C-alpha cells in the first residue's frame, strides 16, 4: 500500500435523499507506522514519486514529436480556422456581387448590445425600403451570433479574420456594406421581369468603411484629428 | 442546521484569547485584489496571529458588472449570452439553466437530440474546466509544469466547441427551445479522439501530480471542511462532495439525459484539500465515461424548436431551476410579470459565492501558506461571485 494513498477509489452505495447513489470514495492511503525503517521507506517512496514525475517531463523534453506549440504569427499563411469560427461580421453577397441584406433591422433588434445600427433609405425606382448603411460596432460586439441567427435572408456571416487590434478605438466602428442599394434578390427579379433593371442598378451608391454617419469613426475627438472618409486601416 | 451569523465588527475585533505564550498581537494583511493565487480580482482580508490565520474576510465587488440587473433590460434569448460571463468555465451549463428555466415556464418540451447534445457538451465542459483547475492548482502549489499540461489538454476539448459552436469560451450555444447550431459532421469523430487523448493524459496527471510527495504533504489534512459546516454554509459541488456528502444534482434531480447514463459520484471522507483534489480528478474520469456512453447514440431530430425571432412571453409567476456546474449548484430565480418579453427580475444563486464563505471555516487556525492551497482547492471563479 502506498503511504501517500493516491490510486483508485473505493466503490460504495449510499442513500441520499431517498435515492441509492453509487459513490466512489477518495483513497486515503495508510499512515506511516512508527519506527526508523518505515521512515526510510517513506523517504524512498517520496523520492520515487518525484522521479516518476520527472520521467513524464523528461519524456516531453526529449520527445520531439510531442511539440504542441504553434508558431503564430509565423504560420499565418497556413493557419486555418474552423468554418464556424466567429471572427468578424461580414455581409454575404451573391455571385454578381450584390448583397443579400434588405435593411429589415431584425438583427438590430436581436442584438443584445446595440452593436448594429441599420440606416435605411427609400429607393426612388421601386419605392422600397433598402439598406443605406450597416454600421457594426466591433468594440461592443460580444460575438454572440444572435444577429446571424435571426437574419431572414442569410445576409450575414462570420469572416475568419480575428486580428482586430487597432491603435484607435474609433476604427472599431465602421460600415459593413460597400454600397447602398437594393438587395440582390430585387435586382435579380428586376432583370428577370425586365422592370427597369438599369435604373435600379443606377441607384447604387458606394459606401466607405469609415465614411460619414458612423458614430465615433470619422469624428474629431479632443486632441485627435478627424479620420476623413477614406479607409485609414486596411483589413 | 444554521451557521452562526457574525458581523464584520465581530470579525475584525481582536480575539480574546490568543493562544500564544508570547506577547503577540493580531494584525491584518490584504491578499489581493491583485494576487496571482486568488485567480481574479478577489480580495481577502486576513486576520493573522503570526502565521496562524484567525479570520478570513472576503471583500467582494471588484468585478461586479450587474449582470442580473442588465438581464432585466434584455429579452430571455438575449440574456443567455450574458450568463456565459458569470462563470466562464461553465458557460454552457449557465446557458442551459436559463434555457431550461424558460422552457419549463412556457411549457416547451424539447426532444432527445437536444437533450443529448446539451448533456454531452455540459460534460465536455466539465472536463475542460477541471483540467484548467488541475493545472492552476499545480501552479499555486509551486509546480509550473501542470499549468502548461492542463492548458494543453484543455485545448483539444475547446477545439470541439470551436468546431461546432465557433467559440471556445463564451459560447451562447444552448438557447431556449434548443441549441444554436446542429452538430458539426466531424463532431463524433473529434470527440472520440479527444476523449481517448484525455484518458491517456489523466494517467499522466496521476503520475505527475497526484502521487507527488509535495502535493500530498501540502494537501493532506489541510483545510478540513466538515460535512456539517459545508451543508450549513451552502457549499455545493466538489467541495461539498469532498466533505462526504454525496449530493450531486445530476443524480438526485436528474435533468438532461443524466438518468439514462451510468456514472458514480466521487466523494471524499475527510474534507481536506486532498479529497477535493481527488474528487475533481475522479469527476473527469466519470465525465469521460458519461460522454462515451452518449456519443454513439445521439438520436436524430430538430435542434431548435422555437423560432429565433419570435417573442418569448412567460406567464406571470416566479420560477426556480437549478443545475450542477463544474463548481456546484447554479440556480436561477426568474420573475415574470406576464406581459413583457423581458424578465421582471432575475437572480442567480451562483455556486462560487457560497463556496467562498467556506474558506473561512476551512482556513481558520491554519497557516497562511495553506490558504493558497485552500483557495485553489475551492476552484473559485471570481466573476461568478460578483456577477
Ligand atoms: S442583415 Fe439580415 S436581419 Fe439584418 S437588416 Fe439585413 S436582412 Fe435584415
Ligand atoms: S454577434 Fe451579437 S453582439 Fe455582435 S452584432 Fe451580432 S447580435 Fe450584436
Coordinates of C-alpha atoms and ligand atoms in Angstrom, one line a residue:
Chain A
X1 CA 0.0 0.0 0.0
X2 CA 1.2 3.4 -1.0
X3 CA 1.8 5.6 2.1
X4 CA 0.6 8.6 0.0
X5 CA -2.6 6.9 -1.0
X6 CA -3.1 8.1 -4.5
X7 CA -4.8 5.5 -6.6
X8 CA -8.2 4.1 -7.4
X9 CA -11.1 5.0 -5.1
X10 CA -13.3 2.7 -3.1
X11 CA -16.8 2.0 -4.6
X12 CA -19.8 2.1 -2.3
X13 CA -23.5 2.6 -2.4
X14 CA -25.1 5.1 -0.2
X15 CA -28.6 6.6 0.3
X16 CA -29.0 10.3 -0.4
X17 CA -32.4 11.9 -0.3
X18 CA -34.1 8.6 -0.7
X19 CA -32.0 7.7 -3.7
X20 CA -29.5 5.0 -3.9
X21 CA -26.3 6.6 -5.2
X22 CA -23.2 4.8 -6.3
X23 CA -20.3 6.7 -4.9
X24 CA -16.6 6.3 -5.2
X25 CA -14.6 7.4 -2.2
X26 CA -11.3 9.1 -2.3
X27 CA -8.3 6.9 -1.2
X28 CA -6.6 7.9 2.0
X29 CA -3.7 5.5 1.9
X30 CA -2.3 4.4 5.3
X31 CA -0.4 6.4 7.8
X32 CA 3.2 5.6 8.4
X33 CA 3.8 3.2 11.2
X34 CA 6.3 4.4 13.8
X35 CA 9.9 3.3 13.5
X36 CA 13.1 4.2 11.7
X37 CA 12.7 1.6 9.0
X38 CA 9.3 2.9 7.9
X39 CA 10.8 6.4 7.9
X40 CA 13.4 5.3 5.5
X41 CA 10.8 3.6 3.4
X42 CA 8.7 6.7 3.3
X43 CA 11.7 8.8 2.2
X44 CA 12.3 6.2 -0.6
X45 CA 8.7 6.5 -1.7
X46 CA 8.9 10.3 -1.7
X47 CA 12.0 10.3 -3.9
X48 CA 10.4 7.7 -6.2
X49 CA 7.3 9.9 -6.6
X50 CA 9.5 12.8 -7.6
X51 CA 11.4 10.7 -10.1
X52 CA 8.1 9.4 -11.6
X53 CA 7.0 13.0 -12.2
X54 CA 10.4 13.9 -13.7
X55 CA 10.1 10.9 -16.1
X56 CA 7.0 12.4 -17.5
X57 CA 8.6 15.8 -18.1
X58 CA 11.7 14.3 -19.4
X59 CA 9.6 12.4 -21.9
X60 CA 8.5 15.8 -23.3
X61 CA 11.9 17.3 -23.1
X62 CA 13.4 14.7 -25.4
X63 CA 10.3 13.6 -27.4
X64 CA 10.4 15.9 -30.4
X65 CA 7.1 14.5 -31.8
X66 CA 5.3 15.8 -28.7
X67 CA 5.7 19.5 -29.6
X68 CA 2.3 21.2 -29.4
X69 CA 3.2 24.9 -29.7
X70 CA 2.1 26.7 -32.8
X71 CA 4.4 29.3 -34.2
X72 CA 1.9 32.2 -34.6
X73 CA 2.3 34.7 -36.3
X74 CA 4.9 32.9 -38.4
X75 CA 2.3 30.4 -39.6
X76 CA -0.2 32.9 -40.7
X77 CA -0.3 31.5 -44.3
X78 CA -1.0 28.0 -43.2
X79 CA -3.3 28.9 -40.3
X80 CA -6.8 27.5 -40.9
X81 CA -9.7 28.5 -38.7
X82 CA -12.8 26.3 -38.3
X83 CA -15.6 27.1 -40.7
X84 CA -17.9 28.3 -37.9
X85 CA -15.3 30.4 -36.2
X86 CA -16.7 33.7 -35.2
X87 CA -14.1 36.2 -36.4
X88 CA -15.5 39.4 -37.9
X89 CA -19.0 40.1 -39.1
X90 CA -19.5 40.2 -42.9
X91 CA -22.3 40.7 -45.3
X92 CA -22.9 38.0 -47.8
X93 CA -23.1 38.7 -51.5
X94 CA -24.5 36.7 -54.4
X95 CA -22.5 35.6 -57.4
X96 CA -22.8 39.0 -59.1
X97 CA -21.5 40.8 -56.0
X98 CA -24.9 42.2 -54.8
X99 CA -25.6 41.9 -51.1
X100 CA -28.5 39.9 -49.7
X101 CA -29.4 42.4 -46.9
X102 CA -32.5 44.5 -47.4
X103 CA -32.2 46.5 -44.2
X104 CA -35.1 44.8 -42.3
X105 CA -33.5 45.5 -38.9
X106 CA -34.2 42.1 -37.4
X107 CA -30.5 41.9 -36.5
X108 CA -30.5 45.3 -34.9
X109 CA -33.5 44.3 -32.7
X110 CA -31.9 40.9 -31.8
X111 CA -28.6 42.3 -30.9
X112 CA -28.2 42.4 -27.1
X113 CA -25.6 45.2 -27.1
X114 CA -26.9 47.6 -29.7
X115 CA -23.8 46.8 -31.7
X116 CA -25.7 47.0 -35.0
X117 CA -27.1 50.2 -36.3
X118 CA -29.1 50.0 -39.6
X119 CA -29.9 53.1 -41.6
X120 CA -32.5 52.6 -44.3
X121 CA -33.4 54.7 -47.3
X122 CA -36.2 54.5 -49.9
X123 CA -35.3 53.6 -53.4
X124 CA -36.7 56.1 -55.9
X125 CA -37.2 53.4 -58.6
X126 CA -39.2 50.6 -56.9
X127 CA -40.1 52.7 -53.9
X128 CA -39.0 50.0 -51.5
X129 CA -37.1 50.5 -48.3
X130 CA -33.5 49.3 -48.6
X131 CA -30.2 49.4 -46.8
X132 CA -28.3 52.7 -46.7
X133 CA -25.7 51.9 -44.0
X134 CA -25.0 48.8 -41.9
X135 CA -22.9 50.1 -39.0
X136 CA -21.3 47.5 -36.9
X137 CA -19.6 48.3 -33.6
X138 CA -16.9 45.8 -33.1
X139 CA -16.0 47.4 -29.8
X140 CA -19.2 46.4 -28.1
X141 CA -20.0 43.2 -30.0
X142 CA -19.8 40.1 -27.9
X143 CA -19.8 37.7 -30.8
X144 CA -23.0 36.1 -29.6
X145 CA -24.2 35.1 -33.1
X146 CA -27.8 36.3 -32.4
X147 CA -27.8 38.6 -35.5
X148 CA -26.8 35.8 -37.8
X149 CA -29.3 33.5 -36.3
X150 CA -32.3 35.8 -36.8
X151 CA -31.4 37.2 -40.2
X152 CA -34.2 36.0 -42.5
X153 CA -32.2 36.5 -45.7
X154 CA -28.9 34.8 -44.6
X155 CA -27.3 38.2 -45.3
X156 CA -24.7 38.0 -42.5
X157 CA -21.9 35.6 -41.9
X158 CA -18.7 35.3 -39.9
X159 CA -15.4 36.1 -41.5
X160 CA -12.4 34.2 -40.5
X161 CA -10.3 37.2 -39.7
X162 CA -9.6 37.6 -36.0
X163 CA -6.8 40.2 -35.9
X164 CA -8.9 43.1 -34.9
X165 CA -6.5 45.1 -32.8
X166 CA -6.1 48.7 -33.8
X167 CA -4.5 51.7 -32.2
X168 CA -7.5 54.0 -32.3
X169 CA -10.8 52.8 -30.9
X170 CA -12.7 54.9 -33.5
X171 CA -11.5 52.4 -36.1
X172 CA -13.7 49.7 -34.4
X173 CA -16.9 51.3 -35.5
X174 CA -17.5 51.0 -39.2
X175 CA -19.8 50.5 -42.1
X176 CA -20.0 46.9 -43.3
X177 CA -21.8 47.4 -46.6
X178 CA -19.7 48.6 -49.5
X179 CA -22.7 50.1 -51.3
X180 CA -26.2 51.3 -50.5
X181 CA -28.8 50.0 -52.8
X182 CA -31.3 47.2 -53.4
X183 CA -30.9 43.7 -52.2
X184 CA -29.6 41.0 -54.6
X185 CA -33.0 39.3 -54.8
X186 CA -34.7 42.5 -56.1
X187 CA -32.1 43.2 -58.7
X188 CA -32.4 39.6 -59.9
X189 CA -36.2 39.9 -60.1
X190 CA -36.0 43.2 -62.0
X191 CA -33.7 41.7 -64.5
X192 CA -35.9 38.6 -64.9
X193 CA -39.1 40.6 -65.3
X194 CA -37.4 43.5 -67.1
X195 CA -38.7 46.1 -64.6
X196 CA -36.2 48.9 -65.1
X197 CA -33.1 46.9 -64.1
X198 CA -30.7 49.5 -65.3
X199 CA -32.4 52.3 -63.5
X200 CA -32.4 50.2 -60.3
X201 CA -28.7 49.5 -60.7
X202 CA -28.0 53.1 -61.2
X203 CA -29.4 53.9 -57.7
X204 CA -26.5 52.0 -56.2
X205 CA -24.1 54.3 -54.3
X206 CA -20.8 53.4 -52.8
X207 CA -20.2 53.4 -49.0
X208 CA -16.8 53.5 -47.4
X209 CA -15.8 51.8 -44.3
X210 CA -15.2 54.9 -42.2
X211 CA -17.5 57.2 -44.1
X212 CA -19.9 59.7 -42.7
X213 CA -22.7 58.8 -40.5
X214 CA -20.7 56.3 -38.4
X215 CA -20.7 57.2 -34.7
X216 CA -17.2 57.8 -33.3
X217 CA -15.4 56.8 -36.5
X218 CA -14.7 59.8 -38.6
X219 CA -15.4 62.2 -35.7
X220 CA -12.9 64.5 -34.1
X221 CA -12.0 63.8 -30.5
X222 CA -10.3 66.1 -28.1
X223 CA -6.7 66.2 -29.3
X224 CA -7.3 63.7 -32.1
X225 CA -7.9 64.8 -35.6
X226 CA -10.8 63.6 -37.7
X227 CA -10.2 60.4 -39.7
X228 CA -11.6 61.6 -43.0
X229 CA -13.7 59.5 -45.4
X230 CA -11.1 57.1 -46.7
X231 CA -10.0 53.7 -45.3
X232 CA -7.2 54.5 -42.9
X233 CA -6.7 50.9 -42.0
X234 CA -6.7 48.1 -44.5
X235 CA -8.4 44.8 -43.3
Chain B
X1 CA -28.5 23.4 10.6
X2 CA -27.5 27.1 10.8
X3 CA -24.2 28.7 10.8
X4 CA -23.7 31.5 13.4
X5 CA -24.1 34.9 11.8
X6 CA -21.2 37.2 12.6
X7 CA -21.0 40.8 11.6
X8 CA -17.9 42.5 10.2
X9 CA -17.4 44.1 13.5
X10 CA -17.3 40.8 15.2
X11 CA -14.8 39.5 12.7
X12 CA -12.3 42.3 12.9
X13 CA -12.4 42.6 16.7
X14 CA -9.2 41.2 18.3
X15 CA -9.6 37.7 19.7
X16 CA -9.8 37.4 23.5
X17 CA -7.6 34.5 24.0
X18 CA -4.5 34.5 21.7
X19 CA -3.2 31.0 22.4
X20 CA 0.5 32.0 22.2
X21 CA 2.7 32.2 25.3
X22 CA 4.5 35.2 23.8
X23 CA 3.1 38.7 23.9
X24 CA 1.8 38.7 20.3
X25 CA -0.6 41.0 18.6
X26 CA -3.0 40.2 15.8
X27 CA -2.7 42.1 12.6
X28 CA -4.3 42.3 9.2
X29 CA -3.0 41.9 5.8
X30 CA -4.7 42.1 2.4
X31 CA -4.4 39.3 0.0
X32 CA -5.5 40.6 -3.4
X33 CA -7.3 42.0 -5.2
X34 CA -4.3 41.7 -7.5
X35 CA -2.8 38.4 -6.3
X36 CA -2.0 35.6 -8.6
X37 CA -3.3 32.9 -6.3
X38 CA -6.8 34.4 -5.9
X39 CA -7.5 33.7 -9.6
X40 CA -9.0 37.0 -10.4
X41 CA -9.9 40.2 -8.5
X42 CA -10.8 38.7 -5.2
X43 CA -9.6 40.4 -2.0
X44 CA -9.2 38.5 1.2
X45 CA -8.6 40.4 4.4
X46 CA -6.7 38.1 6.7
X47 CA -6.6 38.5 10.4
X48 CA -3.4 36.8 11.5
X49 CA -1.6 35.9 14.6
X50 CA 1.9 35.4 13.5
X51 CA 1.4 33.0 10.7
X52 CA -1.8 31.5 12.0
X53 CA -5.0 32.6 10.4
X54 CA -7.6 33.8 12.8
X55 CA -10.1 35.0 10.3
X56 CA -10.6 35.2 6.5
X57 CA -12.8 38.1 5.4
X58 CA -13.6 38.1 1.7
X59 CA -14.2 41.5 0.2
X60 CA -16.2 41.5 -3.0
X61 CA -17.3 43.9 -5.7
X62 CA -14.1 44.4 -7.7
X63 CA -15.6 42.7 -10.8
X64 CA -19.3 43.4 -10.3
X65 CA -20.9 44.0 -13.7
X66 CA -24.6 44.0 -12.7
X67 CA -25.5 41.0 -14.9
X68 CA -28.7 40.3 -13.1
X69 CA -29.8 44.0 -13.5
X70 CA -28.7 44.0 -17.1
X71 CA -30.9 41.0 -17.6
X72 CA -34.0 43.0 -16.8
X73 CA -33.4 45.1 -19.9
X74 CA -32.9 42.1 -22.2
X75 CA -35.2 39.5 -23.7
X76 CA -34.7 36.0 -22.4
X77 CA -32.9 35.0 -25.5
X78 CA -30.5 37.9 -25.2
X79 CA -29.9 37.3 -21.5
X80 CA -28.4 33.9 -22.3
X81 CA -25.3 35.4 -23.8
X82 CA -24.6 37.3 -20.5
X83 CA -24.6 34.1 -18.5
X84 CA -21.6 33.0 -20.4
X85 CA -19.8 35.6 -18.5
X86 CA -20.7 34.8 -14.9
X87 CA -18.7 31.5 -14.7
X88 CA -16.9 31.4 -17.9
X89 CA -15.6 27.9 -17.4
X90 CA -19.2 26.5 -17.2
X91 CA -20.7 28.8 -19.9
X92 CA -22.8 26.1 -21.4
X93 CA -24.4 25.0 -18.2
X94 CA -25.1 28.6 -17.4
X95 CA -26.8 28.9 -20.7
X96 CA -28.7 25.7 -20.0
X97 CA -30.1 27.0 -16.7
X98 CA -31.7 29.9 -18.4
X99 CA -32.9 27.8 -21.3
X100 CA -34.5 25.2 -19.1
X101 CA -36.0 27.9 -16.9
X102 CA -37.7 29.4 -19.9
X103 CA -38.7 26.1 -21.3
X104 CA -40.3 24.9 -18.0
X105 CA -42.1 28.3 -17.6
X106 CA -43.5 28.3 -21.1
X107 CA -44.2 24.5 -21.1
X108 CA -42.0 23.8 -24.1
X109 CA -40.9 20.2 -24.5
X110 CA -37.5 19.5 -26.0
X111 CA -36.6 16.5 -27.9
X112 CA -34.0 13.8 -27.2
X113 CA -31.5 15.1 -29.7
X114 CA -31.4 18.5 -28.0
X115 CA -31.0 16.9 -24.5
X116 CA -28.3 14.6 -25.7
X117 CA -26.3 17.4 -27.3
X118 CA -26.7 19.6 -24.2
X119 CA -25.6 16.8 -21.8
X120 CA -22.6 15.9 -23.9
X121 CA -21.4 19.5 -24.2
X122 CA -22.0 20.1 -20.5
X123 CA -19.8 17.1 -19.6
X124 CA -17.1 18.0 -22.0
X125 CA -17.1 21.5 -20.5
X126 CA -16.9 20.0 -17.0
X127 CA -13.8 18.1 -18.1
X128 CA -12.1 21.1 -19.6
X129 CA -13.0 23.2 -16.5
X130 CA -11.4 20.6 -14.2
X131 CA -8.4 20.3 -16.4
X132 CA -7.8 24.0 -16.1
X133 CA -8.3 23.8 -12.4
X134 CA -5.8 21.0 -12.2
X135 CA -3.2 23.0 -13.9
X136 CA -3.8 26.1 -11.8
X137 CA -3.7 24.1 -8.6
X138 CA -0.4 22.7 -9.5
X139 CA 0.9 26.2 -10.2
X140 CA -0.5 27.5 -6.9
X141 CA 1.4 24.8 -5.1
X142 CA 4.6 25.7 -6.8
X143 CA 4.8 23.4 -9.8
X144 CA 4.7 25.2 -13.2
X145 CA 4.5 22.1 -15.4
X146 CA 0.9 21.1 -14.6
X147 CA -0.2 24.5 -15.6
X148 CA 1.1 24.0 -19.1
X149 CA -0.1 20.5 -19.4
X150 CA -3.6 21.3 -18.1
X151 CA -3.9 24.1 -20.7
X152 CA -2.5 21.9 -23.4
X153 CA -5.0 19.1 -22.9
X154 CA -7.9 21.5 -22.5
X155 CA -7.2 22.8 -26.0
X156 CA -8.3 19.5 -27.5
X157 CA -11.7 19.9 -25.8
X158 CA -12.1 23.6 -26.6
X159 CA -11.4 22.6 -30.2
X160 CA -14.6 20.5 -30.1
X161 CA -16.5 23.6 -29.1
X162 CA -14.9 25.7 -31.7
X163 CA -15.8 23.3 -34.4
X164 CA -19.5 23.0 -33.6
X165 CA -20.1 26.4 -32.0
X166 CA -17.5 28.7 -33.3
X167 CA -16.3 29.9 -29.9
X168 CA -14.0 28.5 -27.2
X169 CA -15.1 30.2 -24.0
X170 CA -18.2 32.3 -24.1
X171 CA -20.3 30.4 -26.4
X172 CA -24.0 31.4 -26.2
X173 CA -24.9 28.0 -27.6
X174 CA -27.8 26.5 -25.5
X175 CA -30.8 28.6 -26.0
X176 CA -34.5 28.4 -25.0
X177 CA -36.0 25.8 -27.3
X178 CA -32.9 24.1 -28.4
X179 CA -29.3 24.7 -29.4
X180 CA -27.9 27.3 -31.7
X181 CA -26.2 25.1 -34.3
X182 CA -26.6 21.4 -35.2
X183 CA -23.6 19.3 -34.5
X184 CA -20.7 19.6 -36.9
X185 CA -20.3 16.5 -39.1
X186 CA -16.9 15.9 -37.6
X187 CA -18.2 16.1 -34.0
X188 CA -18.4 12.4 -33.1
X189 CA -15.0 11.6 -34.6
X190 CA -13.3 14.5 -33.0
X191 CA -14.9 14.0 -29.6
X192 CA -13.9 10.3 -29.5
X193 CA -10.3 11.2 -30.4
X194 CA -10.3 13.9 -27.7
X195 CA -11.7 11.6 -25.1
X196 CA -9.1 8.9 -25.8
X197 CA -6.4 11.6 -25.6
X198 CA -7.8 12.9 -22.3
X199 CA -7.9 9.4 -20.8
X200 CA -4.2 8.9 -21.5
X201 CA -3.5 12.3 -20.1
X202 CA -5.4 11.6 -16.9
X203 CA -2.9 8.8 -16.3
X204 CA -0.1 11.2 -16.8
X205 CA -1.7 13.6 -14.3
X206 CA -1.7 10.8 -11.8
X207 CA 2.0 10.2 -12.2
X208 CA 3.0 13.8 -12.4
X209 CA 1.0 15.3 -9.5
X210 CA -1.4 13.0 -7.6
X211 CA 1.3 10.7 -6.3
X212 CA 3.8 13.5 -5.8
X213 CA 5.1 13.8 -2.3
X214 CA 5.0 17.6 -2.3
X215 CA 1.4 17.7 -3.3
X216 CA 0.5 15.1 -0.8
X217 CA 2.2 17.0 2.0
X218 CA 0.6 20.2 1.1
X219 CA -3.0 18.9 0.7
X220 CA -3.3 16.1 3.3
X221 CA -5.3 17.2 6.3
X222 CA -5.0 20.8 5.2
X223 CA -8.1 23.0 5.1
X224 CA -10.5 20.5 6.6
X225 CA -14.2 21.4 6.0
X226 CA -16.6 19.2 8.0
X227 CA -19.7 18.0 6.4
X228 CA -21.8 20.0 8.9
X229 CA -20.1 23.2 8.1
X230 CA -20.3 22.5 4.4
X231 CA -24.0 21.9 4.5
X232 CA -24.6 24.9 6.8
X233 CA -22.7 27.3 4.6
X234 CA -24.5 26.1 1.5
X235 CA -21.4 24.7 -0.1
X236 CA -22.1 22.7 -3.3
X237 CA -20.2 20.9 -5.9
X238 CA -16.9 19.1 -5.5
X239 CA -16.1 20.8 -2.1
X240 CA -19.4 19.5 -0.7
X241 CA -18.9 16.0 -2.0
X242 CA -15.3 16.0 -0.8
X243 CA -16.7 16.6 2.7
X244 CA -18.5 13.3 2.4
X245 CA -22.0 14.5 1.3
X246 CA -22.8 12.7 -1.9
X247 CA -25.1 15.3 -3.2
X248 CA -25.0 15.7 -6.9
X249 CA -27.9 17.2 -8.8
X250 CA -27.2 15.0 -11.8
X251 CA -28.0 12.0 -9.6
X252 CA -30.6 13.5 -7.2
X253 CA -32.7 15.5 -9.5
X254 CA -31.6 14.4 -13.0
X255 CA -32.0 16.7 -15.9
X256 CA -30.9 16.3 -19.5
X257 CA -30.3 12.6 -20.0
X258 CA -28.3 12.0 -16.8
X259 CA -30.9 9.5 -15.7
X260 CA -30.0 7.3 -18.7
X261 CA -26.3 7.1 -18.1
X262 CA -24.3 5.2 -15.5
X263 CA -21.8 7.1 -13.5
X264 CA -20.5 7.3 -10.0
X265 CA -20.4 10.3 -7.7
X266 CA -16.9 10.9 -6.4
X267 CA -16.9 11.7 -2.7
X268 CA -14.2 12.3 -0.1
X269 CA -14.2 11.2 3.6
X270 CA -12.3 13.9 5.4
X271 CA -13.0 17.1 3.5
X272 CA -9.4 18.3 3.2
X273 CA -7.7 19.6 0.1
X274 CA -6.6 16.2 -0.9
X275 CA -10.2 15.0 -1.0
X276 CA -11.2 18.0 -3.0
X277 CA -8.3 17.3 -5.4
X278 CA -9.2 13.7 -5.8
X279 CA -12.9 14.3 -6.2
X280 CA -12.3 16.5 -9.2
X281 CA -9.8 14.2 -10.8
X282 CA -12.2 11.4 -10.5
X283 CA -15.1 13.6 -11.9
X284 CA -13.0 14.0 -15.0
X285 CA -12.9 10.2 -15.4
X286 CA -16.6 9.9 -14.7
X287 CA -17.5 12.6 -17.2
X288 CA -15.4 10.9 -19.9
X289 CA -17.4 7.8 -19.1
X290 CA -20.7 9.6 -19.4
X291 CA -19.8 11.1 -22.8
X292 CA -18.6 7.7 -24.0
X293 CA -22.0 6.2 -23.3
X294 CA -23.9 9.0 -25.1
X295 CA -21.7 9.8 -28.1
X296 CA -22.7 6.9 -30.2
X297 CA -26.5 7.1 -29.5
X298 CA -27.3 10.7 -30.4
X299 CA -30.8 10.4 -31.9
X300 CA -32.0 12.3 -34.9
X301 CA -34.3 15.3 -34.7
X302 CA -34.5 19.0 -34.9
X303 CA -32.1 21.1 -32.9
X304 CA -34.2 24.3 -32.5
X305 CA -37.9 24.2 -31.7
X306 CA -38.6 27.9 -31.1
X307 CA -38.3 30.5 -33.9
X308 CA -35.3 32.7 -33.0
X309 CA -37.1 35.9 -33.9
X310 CA -40.3 35.1 -32.0
X311 CA -41.1 36.8 -28.8
X312 CA -41.0 34.7 -25.7
X313 CA -43.5 35.7 -23.1
X314 CA -43.6 33.8 -19.8
X315 CA -46.8 33.5 -17.8
X316 CA -46.8 35.6 -14.6
X317 CA -45.0 33.9 -11.7
X318 CA -41.8 33.0 -10.0
X319 CA -39.7 30.2 -11.4
X320 CA -36.7 28.4 -10.0
X321 CA -34.5 26.0 -11.7
X322 CA -31.0 24.7 -10.8
X323 CA -28.2 22.6 -12.3
X324 CA -24.8 21.2 -11.4
X325 CA -22.0 23.2 -13.0
X326 CA -18.4 22.2 -12.6
X327 CA -18.3 24.2 -9.4
X328 CA -21.6 23.4 -7.8
X329 CA -25.2 24.3 -8.0
X330 CA -26.2 27.2 -10.1
X331 CA -29.8 28.2 -9.6
X332 CA -31.8 30.8 -11.4
X333 CA -34.9 32.6 -10.0
X334 CA -36.9 34.2 -12.7
X335 CA -39.8 36.5 -12.0
X336 CA -42.1 37.4 -14.9
X337 CA -44.9 39.9 -14.9
X338 CA -46.6 38.0 -17.7
X339 CA -46.8 40.9 -20.1
X340 CA -43.4 41.8 -21.5
X341 CA -40.8 39.6 -23.2
X342 CA -38.3 40.7 -20.7
X343 CA -37.8 39.3 -17.1
X344 CA -39.1 41.4 -14.3
X345 CA -36.3 40.1 -12.1
X346 CA -33.5 37.6 -12.4
X347 CA -31.5 36.3 -9.6
X348 CA -28.7 33.8 -9.8
X349 CA -27.6 31.6 -7.0
X350 CA -24.1 31.1 -8.0
X351 CA -22.0 28.2 -6.7
X352 CA -18.8 30.1 -6.1
X353 CA -20.4 32.7 -3.9
X354 CA -21.4 30.1 -1.3
X355 CA -18.3 28.1 -1.7
X356 CA -16.2 31.2 -1.0
X357 CA -17.5 31.5 2.6
X358 CA -16.3 28.1 3.3
X359 CA -12.8 29.5 3.0
X360 CA -13.0 31.0 6.5
X361 CA -14.3 27.8 8.0
X362 CA -11.5 25.7 6.4
X363 CA -8.6 28.1 6.9
X364 CA -9.2 29.3 10.5
X365 CA -6.4 28.1 12.7
X366 CA -4.3 27.0 9.8
X367 CA -1.2 28.6 8.4
X368 CA -1.0 31.4 5.9
X369 CA 0.8 29.2 3.4
X370 CA -2.0 26.7 3.4
X371 CA -4.5 29.4 2.4
X372 CA -3.3 29.3 -1.1
X373 CA -4.0 25.6 -1.3
X374 CA -7.4 26.1 0.2
X375 CA -8.4 28.8 -2.3
X376 CA -7.1 26.7 -5.1
X377 CA -8.9 23.6 -4.0
X378 CA -12.2 25.5 -4.0
X379 CA -11.7 26.3 -7.7
X380 CA -13.2 29.8 -7.4
X381 CA -14.1 31.8 -10.5
X382 CA -14.4 35.3 -9.2
X383 CA -16.7 36.8 -11.9
X384 CA -19.2 34.3 -10.7
X385 CA -19.0 35.5 -7.2
X386 CA -19.6 39.2 -8.1
X387 CA -21.7 38.7 -11.2
Ligands
LIG1 S1 -28.5 41.6 -42.1 FE1 -30.4 40.4 -42.2 S2 -31.6 40.9 -40.4 FE2 -30.0 42.5 -40.6 S3 -31.1 44.1 -41.8 FE3 -30.0 42.8 -43.3 S4 -31.5 41.3 -43.9 FE4 -32.3 42.2 -42.0
LIG2 S1 -22.8 39.0 -32.6 FE1 -24.3 39.6 -31.0 S2 -23.4 41.4 -30.1 FE2 -22.4 41.1 -32.1 S3 -23.5 42.3 -33.5 FE3 -24.3 40.2 -33.6 S4 -26.1 40.2 -32.2 FE4 -24.8 42.1 -31.7

